[in-house]
mmCIF file of C-alpha atoms in Angstrom:
data_model
loop_
_atom_site.group_PDB
_atom_site.id
_atom_site.type_symbol
_atom_site.label_atom_id
_atom_site.label_comp_id
_atom_site.label_asym_id
_atom_site.label_seq_id
_atom_site.Cartn_x
_atom_site.Cartn_y
_atom_site.Cartn_z
ATOM 1 C CA UNK C 1424 192.772 56.474 96.066
ATOM 2 C CA UNK C 1425 194.853 55.632 99.005
ATOM 3 C CA UNK C 1426 198.225 55.874 97.339
ATOM 4 C CA UNK C 1427 200.864 58.676 96.786
ATOM 5 C CA UNK C 1428 199.297 61.080 94.271
ATOM 6 C CA UNK C 1429 201.465 63.151 91.960
ATOM 7 C CA UNK C 1430 200.751 65.957 89.570
ATOM 8 C CA UNK C 1431 201.094 66.574 86.594
ATOM 9 C CA UNK C 1432 201.911 63.184 85.289
ATOM 10 C CA UNK C 1433 203.715 64.899 82.401
ATOM 11 C CA UNK C 1434 205.216 68.245 81.939
ATOM 12 C CA UNK C 1435 206.958 69.714 78.789
ATOM 13 C CA UNK C 1436 208.446 73.088 79.151
ATOM 14 C CA UNK C 1437 210.972 75.410 77.574
ATOM 15 C CA UNK C 1438 214.516 75.798 78.751
ATOM 16 C CA UNK C 1439 214.753 78.644 81.329
ATOM 17 C CA UNK C 1440 211.221 78.312 82.515
ATOM 18 C CA UNK C 1441 210.181 77.374 86.166
ATOM 19 C CA UNK C 1442 208.293 74.328 86.998
ATOM 20 C CA UNK C 1443 206.351 73.187 90.042
ATOM 21 C CA UNK C 1444 205.655 69.587 90.735
ATOM 22 C CA UNK C 1445 203.114 68.439 93.374
ATOM 23 C CA UNK C 1446 203.059 65.405 95.693
ATOM 24 C CA UNK C 1447 200.132 64.301 97.942
ATOM 25 C CA UNK C 1448 201.456 61.635 100.365
ATOM 26 C CA UNK C 1449 199.537 58.848 101.905
ATOM 27 C CA UNK C 1450 197.466 60.175 104.680
ATOM 28 C CA UNK C 1451 199.140 59.826 108.211
ATOM 29 C CA UNK C 1452 202.596 59.329 106.587
ATOM 30 C CA UNK C 1453 205.028 61.624 108.352
ATOM 31 C CA UNK C 1454 208.177 60.981 106.177
ATOM 32 C CA UNK C 1455 208.090 62.293 102.455
ATOM 33 C CA UNK C 1456 210.998 61.921 99.858
ATOM 34 C CA UNK C 1457 211.579 63.180 96.349
ATOM 35 C CA UNK C 1458 213.687 61.199 94.017
ATOM 36 C CA UNK C 1459 214.481 61.504 90.363
ATOM 37 C CA UNK C 1460 215.117 58.839 87.735
ATOM 38 C CA UNK C 1461 217.157 59.946 84.615
ATOM 39 C CA UNK C 1462 217.114 57.712 81.452
ATOM 40 C CA UNK C 1463 218.785 54.420 82.155
ATOM 41 C CA UNK C 1464 219.670 55.282 85.859
ATOM 42 C CA UNK C 1465 218.359 54.233 89.104
ATOM 43 C CA UNK C 1466 216.546 56.484 91.404
ATOM 44 C CA UNK C 1467 218.565 59.377 92.849
ATOM 45 C CA UNK C 1468 217.572 60.805 96.093
ATOM 46 C CA UNK C 1469 216.827 64.693 96.242
ATOM 47 C CA UNK C 1470 215.211 65.706 99.502
ATOM 48 C CA UNK C 1471 213.578 64.181 102.647
ATOM 49 C CA UNK C 1472 211.015 65.706 105.112
ATOM 50 C CA UNK C 1473 210.253 64.186 108.445
ATOM 51 C CA UNK C 1474 207.511 65.601 110.530
ATOM 52 C CA UNK C 1475 208.316 69.149 111.626
ATOM 53 C CA UNK C 1476 212.164 68.498 111.471
ATOM 54 C CA UNK C 1477 214.354 70.623 108.948
ATOM 55 C CA UNK C 1478 214.413 68.779 105.703
ATOM 56 C CA UNK C 1479 217.500 66.818 104.532
ATOM 57 C CA UNK C 1480 218.388 68.688 101.247
ATOM 58 C CA UNK C 1481 221.627 66.929 100.615
ATOM 59 C CA UNK C 1482 220.542 65.381 97.348
ATOM 60 C CA UNK C 1483 219.483 68.642 95.578
ATOM 61 C CA UNK C 1484 221.824 68.933 92.562
ATOM 62 C CA UNK C 1485 221.864 72.764 92.523
ATOM 63 C CA UNK C 1486 220.309 75.841 94.103
ATOM 64 C CA UNK C 1487 217.843 75.941 91.247
ATOM 65 C CA UNK C 1488 216.046 73.125 93.011
ATOM 66 C CA UNK C 1489 213.884 73.718 96.264
ATOM 67 C CA UNK C 1490 211.051 71.910 97.877
ATOM 68 C CA UNK C 1491 208.623 72.578 100.659
ATOM 69 C CA UNK C 1492 206.028 70.801 102.616
ATOM 70 C CA UNK C 1493 203.098 72.591 103.946
ATOM 71 C CA UNK C 1494 201.148 71.554 107.014
ATOM 72 C CA UNK C 1495 203.034 68.238 107.070
ATOM 73 C CA UNK C 1496 201.200 66.991 104.033
ATOM 74 C CA UNK C 1497 201.405 68.068 100.467
ATOM 75 C CA UNK C 1498 204.805 68.867 99.098
ATOM 76 C CA UNK C 1499 205.827 70.924 96.082
ATOM 77 C CA UNK C 1500 209.178 70.481 94.205
ATOM 78 C CA UNK C 1501 210.262 73.700 92.312
ATOM 79 C CA UNK C 1502 212.977 73.784 89.638
ATOM 80 C CA UNK C 1503 213.825 77.393 88.608
ATOM 81 C CA UNK C 1504 215.431 78.214 85.191
ATOM 82 C CA UNK C 1505 215.112 74.726 83.871
ATOM 83 C CA UNK C 1506 217.998 73.104 81.959
ATOM 84 C CA UNK C 1507 217.816 70.225 79.646
ATOM 85 C CA UNK C 1508 219.621 67.984 82.011
ATOM 86 C CA UNK C 1509 216.732 68.398 84.326
ATOM 87 C CA UNK C 1510 214.730 66.213 82.109
ATOM 88 C CA UNK C 1511 213.772 63.033 84.171
ATOM 89 C CA UNK C 1512 210.961 61.322 85.964
ATOM 90 C CA UNK C 1513 210.484 62.966 89.375
ATOM 91 C CA UNK C 1514 209.153 60.471 92.014
ATOM 92 C CA UNK C 1515 207.563 61.197 95.434
ATOM 93 C CA UNK C 1516 207.384 58.677 98.153
ATOM 94 C CA UNK C 1517 206.089 58.471 101.629
ATOM 95 C CA UNK C 1518 206.328 56.281 104.612
ATOM 96 C CA UNK C 1519 204.695 55.955 107.959
ATOM 97 C CA UNK C 1520 208.067 56.822 109.639
ATOM 98 C CA UNK C 1521 211.601 57.099 108.380
ATOM 99 C CA UNK C 1522 212.381 53.524 109.114
ATOM 100 C CA UNK C 1523 209.410 51.971 107.355
ATOM 101 C CA UNK C 1524 209.104 51.051 103.640
ATOM 102 C CA UNK C 1525 208.624 53.822 101.295
ATOM 103 C CA UNK C 1526 205.599 53.925 98.933
ATOM 104 C CA UNK C 1527 205.913 55.820 95.574
ATOM 105 C CA UNK C 1528 203.681 57.771 93.366
ATOM 106 C CA UNK C 1529 203.644 57.219 89.658
ATOM 107 C CA UNK C 1530 205.971 60.199 89.082
ATOM 108 C CA UNK C 1531 206.044 63.334 86.922
ATOM 109 C CA UNK C 1532 207.726 62.991 83.551
ATOM 110 C CA UNK C 1533 209.502 66.279 82.998
ATOM 111 C CA UNK C 1534 210.885 67.072 79.458
ATOM 112 C CA UNK C 1535 212.820 70.409 78.907
ATOM 113 C CA UNK C 1536 213.072 71.440 75.303
ATOM 114 C CA UNK T 703 230.695 55.894 92.987
ATOM 115 C CA UNK T 704 227.867 53.477 93.011
ATOM 116 C CA UNK T 705 227.029 52.164 96.440
ATOM 117 C CA UNK T 706 224.431 49.817 95.211
ATOM 118 C CA UNK T 707 225.180 47.680 92.212
ATOM 119 C CA UNK T 708 222.918 45.495 90.015
ATOM 120 C CA UNK T 709 225.510 44.142 87.636
ATOM 121 C CA UNK T 710 223.195 42.279 85.244
ATOM 122 C CA UNK T 711 220.870 44.531 83.232
ATOM 123 C CA UNK T 712 218.522 41.822 82.232
ATOM 124 C CA UNK T 713 217.349 38.192 83.015
ATOM 125 C CA UNK T 714 215.208 35.921 81.136
ATOM 126 C CA UNK T 715 213.622 32.793 82.819
ATOM 127 C CA UNK T 716 210.953 30.282 81.919
ATOM 128 C CA UNK T 717 207.526 30.382 83.539
ATOM 129 C CA UNK T 718 207.503 28.102 86.652
ATOM 130 C CA UNK T 719 211.373 28.278 87.122
ATOM 131 C CA UNK T 720 213.182 30.252 89.781
ATOM 132 C CA UNK T 721 214.271 33.823 89.178
ATOM 133 C CA UNK T 722 217.418 34.887 91.096
ATOM 134 C CA UNK T 723 218.117 38.545 91.039
ATOM 135 C CA UNK T 724 221.522 39.873 92.668
ATOM 136 C CA UNK T 725 222.580 42.989 94.242
ATOM 137 C CA UNK T 726 225.834 44.209 95.778
ATOM 138 C CA UNK T 727 226.542 47.126 97.998
ATOM 139 C CA UNK T 728 229.618 48.862 99.281
ATOM 140 C CA UNK T 729 228.555 50.965 102.100
ATOM 141 C CA UNK T 730 228.916 49.097 105.468
ATOM 142 C CA UNK T 731 226.597 51.648 107.024
ATOM 143 C CA UNK T 732 223.620 50.156 105.186
ATOM 144 C CA UNK T 733 221.462 48.165 107.562
ATOM 145 C CA UNK T 734 218.099 48.070 105.778
ATOM 146 C CA UNK T 735 217.500 46.576 102.233
ATOM 147 C CA UNK T 736 214.547 46.608 100.062
ATOM 148 C CA UNK T 737 213.457 45.304 96.626
ATOM 149 C CA UNK T 738 211.084 47.296 94.468
ATOM 150 C CA UNK T 739 209.245 46.253 91.198
ATOM 151 C CA UNK T 740 208.403 48.742 88.581
ATOM 152 C CA UNK T 741 206.266 48.614 85.467
ATOM 153 C CA UNK T 742 206.539 51.131 82.715
ATOM 154 C CA UNK T 743 204.874 54.530 83.456
ATOM 155 C CA UNK T 744 204.211 53.576 87.042
ATOM 156 C CA UNK T 745 206.132 54.339 90.243
ATOM 157 C CA UNK T 746 208.167 51.504 92.059
ATOM 158 C CA UNK T 747 205.948 49.180 94.102
ATOM 159 C CA UNK T 748 207.431 47.894 97.369
ATOM 160 C CA UNK T 749 207.997 44.107 97.297
ATOM 161 C CA UNK T 750 210.092 42.998 100.338
ATOM 162 C CA UNK T 751 212.596 44.099 102.755
ATOM 163 C CA UNK T 752 215.214 42.826 105.163
ATOM 164 C CA UNK T 753 217.055 44.227 108.155
ATOM 165 C CA UNK T 754 220.743 43.644 108.683
ATOM 166 C CA UNK T 755 219.881 41.506 111.771
ATOM 167 C CA UNK T 756 218.382 38.822 109.578
ATOM 168 C CA UNK T 757 219.851 36.843 106.655
ATOM 169 C CA UNK T 758 216.437 35.728 105.161
ATOM 170 C CA UNK T 759 212.949 37.088 104.769
ATOM 171 C CA UNK T 760 210.298 35.292 102.883
ATOM 172 C CA UNK T 761 206.797 36.635 101.642
ATOM 173 C CA UNK T 762 204.956 34.210 99.503
ATOM 174 C CA UNK T 763 206.869 33.557 96.332
ATOM 175 C CA UNK T 764 209.397 36.147 97.154
ATOM 176 C CA UNK T 765 212.354 35.484 99.358
ATOM 177 C CA UNK T 766 215.303 37.919 100.023
ATOM 178 C CA UNK T 767 218.681 36.641 101.301
ATOM 179 C CA UNK T 768 221.412 38.899 102.751
ATOM 180 C CA UNK T 769 225.042 37.994 103.226
ATOM 181 C CA UNK T 770 226.528 40.714 105.203
ATOM 182 C CA UNK T 771 230.193 39.467 105.006
ATOM 183 C CA UNK T 772 229.905 39.610 101.221
ATOM 184 C CA UNK T 773 227.707 42.794 101.060
ATOM 185 C CA UNK T 774 225.468 40.745 98.873
ATOM 186 C CA UNK T 775 221.720 40.333 98.716
ATOM 187 C CA UNK T 776 219.456 38.382 96.251
ATOM 188 C CA UNK T 777 215.861 38.132 95.514
ATOM 189 C CA UNK T 778 214.410 34.853 94.745
ATOM 190 C CA UNK T 779 211.097 34.484 92.872
ATOM 191 C CA UNK T 780 209.678 30.964 92.735
ATOM 192 C CA UNK T 781 207.769 30.015 90.755
ATOM 193 C CA UNK T 782 208.143 32.780 88.260
ATOM 194 C CA UNK T 783 204.995 34.088 86.457
ATOM 195 C CA UNK T 784 204.734 36.149 83.302
ATOM 196 C CA UNK T 785 203.156 38.906 85.494
ATOM 197 C CA UNK T 786 206.440 39.134 87.191
ATOM 198 C CA UNK T 787 208.088 40.651 84.152
ATOM 199 C CA UNK T 788 209.178 44.144 85.175
ATOM 200 C CA UNK T 789 212.248 46.005 86.220
ATOM 201 C CA UNK T 790 213.538 45.213 89.672
ATOM 202 C CA UNK T 791 215.440 47.617 91.914
ATOM 203 C CA UNK T 792 217.499 46.967 94.816
ATOM 204 C CA UNK T 793 217.657 49.693 97.480
ATOM 205 C CA UNK T 794 219.444 50.236 100.801
ATOM 206 C CA UNK T 795 219.382 52.661 103.587
ATOM 207 C CA UNK T 796 221.186 53.421 106.856
ATOM 208 C CA UNK T 797 218.307 53.741 109.115
ATOM 209 C CA UNK T 798 220.150 55.499 111.867
ATOM 210 C CA UNK T 799 220.647 58.306 109.294
ATOM 211 C CA UNK T 800 217.840 59.953 107.327
ATOM 212 C CA UNK T 801 216.612 56.691 105.754
ATOM 213 C CA UNK T 802 217.094 57.996 102.321
ATOM 214 C CA UNK T 803 217.154 55.037 99.822
ATOM 215 C CA UNK T 804 220.154 54.495 97.672
ATOM 216 C CA UNK T 805 218.920 52.481 94.473
ATOM 217 C CA UNK T 806 220.826 50.258 92.026
ATOM 218 C CA UNK T 807 220.157 50.813 88.374
ATOM 219 C CA UNK T 808 217.641 47.966 88.224
ATOM 220 C CA UNK T 809 217.358 44.637 86.193
ATOM 221 C CA UNK T 810 214.839 43.831 83.702
ATOM 222 C CA UNK T 811 213.203 40.449 84.329
ATOM 223 C CA UNK T 812 211.407 38.655 81.440
ATOM 224 C CA UNK T 813 209.465 35.543 82.313
ATOM 225 C CA UNK T 814 208.628 33.553 79.209
ATOM 226 C CA UNK T 815 205.390 31.592 79.022
#
């Protein structure tokens, strides 16, 4: 399809394991964002990529979280040594440029046991 | 400190009537505002946006009003339809910055047939 694609749609893992979440943005979109939504909360910004510029990592909650975007397209969000408070829906969005509306994928629901 | 507030967690309206969803913000640097609609297990879908240089933007049944002096915006849906039943998120950004969105916690709209 033409929308933002995220995988996996669901991930259940044990506390302490590492997880990797994938986002495939809309073709041609230069801006890519990661957000997370914890239960009963709004979406919380994590990280922003714009073209070849250095990413804005100001929303990452700890150094266990990292993200990369290869070739200006696909992005992966990695969480090391997962904790139960990492359980949330992780959402990826992309936009044509930073000042255009963001379009979201359906998210990855991450559950840490 | 919540910079975008949706103070009512839910709203119920009769089909055909107007739905008015409210949102307040505290950060005077915000200059771009968006509304997203979200169904369960799906990502947010962009509905409508407004720049701070305008006070109204209309798209079909959806109109967003912005009152900068009051730091308040509202989404009007008229006429409301049962398919509009969803969670609605208000979001804001400072486009001169990195364009990350700051979201409210959302409001659940139920449209009764």
